[in-house]
CSV table of C-alpha atoms in Angstrom, one decimal:
chain,number,residue,atom,x,y,z
D,1,UNK,CA,0.0,-0.1,0.1
D,2,UNK,CA,1.5,3.4,-1.1
D,3,UNK,CA,1.0,6.0,1.4
D,4,UNK,CA,0.3,9.7,0.0
D,5,UNK,CA,1.8,12.8,1.9
D,6,UNK,CA,-1.0,15.2,2.0
D,7,UNK,CA,0.0,18.8,1.1
D,8,UNK,CA,-0.7,21.4,3.8
D,9,UNK,CA,-3.3,23.9,3.1
D,10,UNK,CA,-2.1,27.4,1.8
D,11,UNK,CA,-1.5,29.5,5.0
D,12,UNK,CA,-4.1,32.3,5.1
D,13,UNK,CA,-1.4,35.0,5.4
D,14,UNK,CA,0.0,33.7,2.1
D,15,UNK,CA,-3.3,33.7,0.2
D,16,UNK,CA,-3.5,36.4,-2.4
D,17,UNK,CA,-6.4,38.6,-2.8
D,18,UNK,CA,-8.3,36.2,-5.3
D,19,UNK,CA,-11.4,37.2,-7.3
D,20,UNK,CA,-14.9,35.9,-6.3
D,21,UNK,CA,-14.7,33.1,-9.2
D,22,UNK,CA,-11.0,32.2,-8.7
D,23,UNK,CA,-9.6,29.4,-6.8
D,24,UNK,CA,-6.1,28.1,-5.8
D,25,UNK,CA,-5.0,25.1,-7.8
D,26,UNK,CA,-1.5,24.6,-6.2
D,27,UNK,CA,1.2,26.5,-4.4
D,28,UNK,CA,4.8,26.4,-3.3
D,29,UNK,CA,7.0,28.1,-1.1
D,30,UNK,CA,9.9,30.2,-2.4
D,31,UNK,CA,13.4,29.4,-1.0
D,32,UNK,CA,13.6,28.0,2.5
D,33,UNK,CA,9.9,28.9,2.9
D,34,UNK,CA,10.8,31.3,5.7
D,35,UNK,CA,9.5,34.7,4.7
D,36,UNK,CA,10.7,34.5,1.0
D,37,UNK,CA,6.9,34.2,-0.1
D,38,UNK,CA,5.1,31.6,-2.1
D,39,UNK,CA,4.1,31.0,-5.8
D,40,UNK,CA,0.3,30.3,-6.1
D,41,UNK,CA,-1.4,29.1,-9.3
D,42,UNK,CA,-5.2,29.9,-9.7
D,43,UNK,CA,-7.4,29.0,-12.4
D,44,UNK,CA,-7.1,32.5,-13.8
D,45,UNK,CA,-3.1,33.0,-13.4
D,46,UNK,CA,-0.1,32.9,-11.4
D,47,UNK,CA,0.6,35.0,-8.4
D,48,UNK,CA,4.2,35.7,-7.6
D,49,UNK,CA,6.0,37.1,-4.4
D,50,UNK,CA,6.3,40.8,-4.1
D,51,UNK,CA,3.3,41.5,-6.6
D,52,UNK,CA,0.1,42.8,-5.6
D,53,UNK,CA,-1.5,41.3,-9.0
D,54,UNK,CA,-2.0,38.1,-10.7
D,55,UNK,CA,-0.3,37.4,-14.2
D,56,UNK,CA,-2.9,35.9,-16.3
D,57,UNK,CA,-2.0,32.5,-17.9
D,58,UNK,CA,-2.2,34.3,-21.4
D,59,UNK,CA,0.3,36.8,-20.2
D,60,UNK,CA,3.1,34.2,-19.6
D,61,UNK,CA,5.3,34.0,-22.9
D,62,UNK,CA,7.5,31.1,-21.3
D,63,UNK,CA,7.6,29.1,-18.0
D,64,UNK,CA,10.4,26.6,-17.5
D,65,UNK,CA,10.7,23.9,-14.5
D,66,UNK,CA,14.4,22.8,-14.1
D,67,UNK,CA,13.4,20.5,-11.2
D,68,UNK,CA,14.2,22.9,-8.5
D,69,UNK,CA,13.6,26.3,-10.0
D,70,UNK,CA,10.6,27.8,-11.7
D,71,UNK,CA,11.5,30.4,-14.4
D,72,UNK,CA,8.5,32.7,-15.7
D,73,UNK,CA,8.9,35.2,-18.6
D,74,UNK,CA,5.9,37.5,-18.5
D,75,UNK,CA,5.0,39.3,-21.6
D,76,UNK,CA,4.3,43.2,-21.9
D,77,UNK,CA,2.1,44.9,-24.4
D,78,UNK,CA,4.1,47.3,-26.3
D,79,UNK,CA,1.6,48.2,-29.0
D,80,UNK,CA,-2.0,47.7,-30.0
D,81,UNK,CA,-2.7,47.2,-33.9
D,82,UNK,CA,-5.8,46.6,-35.7
D,83,UNK,CA,-7.1,43.2,-34.3
D,84,UNK,CA,-3.9,42.2,-32.2
D,85,UNK,CA,-1.5,43.0,-29.6
D,86,UNK,CA,2.2,43.3,-30.1
D,87,UNK,CA,4.0,41.6,-27.0
D,88,UNK,CA,7.8,41.9,-25.7
D,89,UNK,CA,9.2,39.6,-23.2
D,90,UNK,CA,9.9,41.0,-19.7
D,91,UNK,CA,12.8,40.0,-17.6
D,92,UNK,CA,12.6,36.5,-16.5
D,93,UNK,CA,11.8,35.9,-12.8
D,94,UNK,CA,13.2,32.7,-11.1
D,95,UNK,CA,12.0,31.1,-8.1
D,96,UNK,CA,13.5,28.1,-6.0
D,97,UNK,CA,10.9,25.9,-5.0
D,98,UNK,CA,12.0,23.2,-2.5
D,99,UNK,CA,8.8,21.4,-2.2
D,100,UNK,CA,7.0,22.3,-5.6
D,101,UNK,CA,4.1,19.9,-5.1
D,102,UNK,CA,1.6,20.3,-8.2
D,103,UNK,CA,2.7,23.8,-8.9
D,104,UNK,CA,5.1,23.1,-12.1
D,105,UNK,CA,2.5,20.9,-13.6
D,106,UNK,CA,-0.2,23.1,-13.3
D,107,UNK,CA,1.9,26.2,-14.6
D,108,UNK,CA,2.7,23.8,-17.7
D,109,UNK,CA,-0.8,22.7,-18.3
D,110,UNK,CA,-2.5,26.3,-17.9
D,111,UNK,CA,0.0,28.2,-20.0
D,112,UNK,CA,-0.2,25.5,-22.7
D,113,UNK,CA,-4.0,25.6,-22.5
D,114,UNK,CA,-4.1,29.1,-23.0
D,115,UNK,CA,-2.3,28.7,-26.5
D,116,UNK,CA,-5.0,28.0,-29.2
D,117,UNK,CA,-2.7,28.8,-32.2
D,118,UNK,CA,1.1,29.2,-32.6
D,119,UNK,CA,2.9,29.7,-35.8
D,120,UNK,CA,6.4,31.3,-36.6
D,121,UNK,CA,6.7,33.2,-39.9
D,122,UNK,CA,9.5,35.0,-41.6
D,123,UNK,CA,9.0,38.6,-42.1
D,124,UNK,CA,10.8,41.2,-44.0
D,125,UNK,CA,14.0,41.9,-42.4
D,126,UNK,CA,13.4,39.4,-39.5
D,127,UNK,CA,10.6,37.0,-38.1
D,128,UNK,CA,8.0,36.7,-35.5
D,129,UNK,CA,5.4,34.5,-33.8
D,130,UNK,CA,1.5,34.9,-34.1
D,131,UNK,CA,-0.2,33.3,-31.1
D,132,UNK,CA,-3.8,33.2,-30.5
D,133,UNK,CA,-4.5,33.0,-26.9
D,134,UNK,CA,-7.6,32.1,-24.7
D,135,UNK,CA,-8.2,34.8,-22.2
D,136,UNK,CA,-10.6,34.0,-19.4
D,137,UNK,CA,-13.9,35.9,-19.8
D,138,UNK,CA,-13.2,37.1,-23.3
D,139,UNK,CA,-15.1,35.4,-26.3
D,140,UNK,CA,-13.1,34.0,-28.9
D,141,UNK,CA,-9.1,34.1,-29.3
D,142,UNK,CA,-7.0,37.2,-28.4
D,143,UNK,CA,-4.3,37.6,-31.1
D,144,UNK,CA,-0.7,38.5,-30.3
D,145,UNK,CA,2.5,39.0,-32.2
D,146,UNK,CA,5.9,38.3,-30.4
D,147,UNK,CA,8.5,39.8,-32.7
D,148,UNK,CA,12.1,38.2,-32.7
D,149,UNK,CA,15.2,40.3,-31.7
D,150,UNK,CA,16.2,42.6,-34.5
D,151,UNK,CA,13.0,42.5,-36.3
D,152,UNK,CA,12.1,46.3,-37.8
D,153,UNK,CA,8.9,46.2,-35.9
D,154,UNK,CA,7.7,49.7,-36.8
D,155,UNK,CA,8.7,49.1,-40.8
D,156,UNK,CA,5.7,49.5,-42.9
D,157,UNK,CA,6.3,46.2,-44.5
D,158,UNK,CA,6.6,44.1,-41.5
D,159,UNK,CA,3.0,45.7,-40.2
D,160,UNK,CA,1.4,45.0,-43.6
D,161,UNK,CA,2.8,41.6,-43.6
D,162,UNK,CA,2.0,40.8,-40.0
D,163,UNK,CA,-1.6,42.2,-40.4
D,164,UNK,CA,-2.1,39.6,-43.3
D,165,UNK,CA,-0.6,36.7,-41.4
D,166,UNK,CA,-2.8,37.6,-38.4
D,167,UNK,CA,-5.8,37.7,-40.6
D,168,UNK,CA,-5.0,34.6,-42.3
D,169,UNK,CA,-4.8,32.9,-38.7
D,170,UNK,CA,-8.1,34.1,-37.8
D,171,UNK,CA,-9.9,32.7,-40.9
D,172,UNK,CA,-8.1,29.6,-40.2
D,173,UNK,CA,-9.2,29.2,-36.6
D,174,UNK,CA,-12.7,30.3,-37.2
D,175,UNK,CA,-15.2,27.5,-37.5
D,176,UNK,CA,-17.2,27.7,-40.8
D,177,UNK,CA,-20.6,29.2,-40.7
D,178,UNK,CA,-19.5,31.7,-38.1
């Protein structure tokens, strides 16, 4: 018979200010667990130590689990164009998790689930990724573009090609008859 160690509940002092329809899925203490904070995964996003707000799953560009350390790269909206957002990487944040429990699994599953469409494309003078993401409370997909470093993002030819690629992605992901 295999015995499972039951994970303790999230201490009330470490509980983030959740919305009414938000619930905790997993959590882990950071560092040695003595005042370094906690990382909390909810159904709506990730709460990181030292922040008074949640990062939505759709706002996480990349999350990597090393076996001891969770590295999260949030995205930041740098422009809004007709029908899509231009996203850039914020600095990666690293958290040492000595007893991670289900947190790494939840982070991977939730970030992956938020991505409905992703395709990398060559663009004039560079390249970029077109991404359609699911955002809680928003019908349909939210379209984002993440340009690769060195791509002339304000070039008219890049913008025109990006517009065309996003429009084609929308058509490809829209069910017939809608």
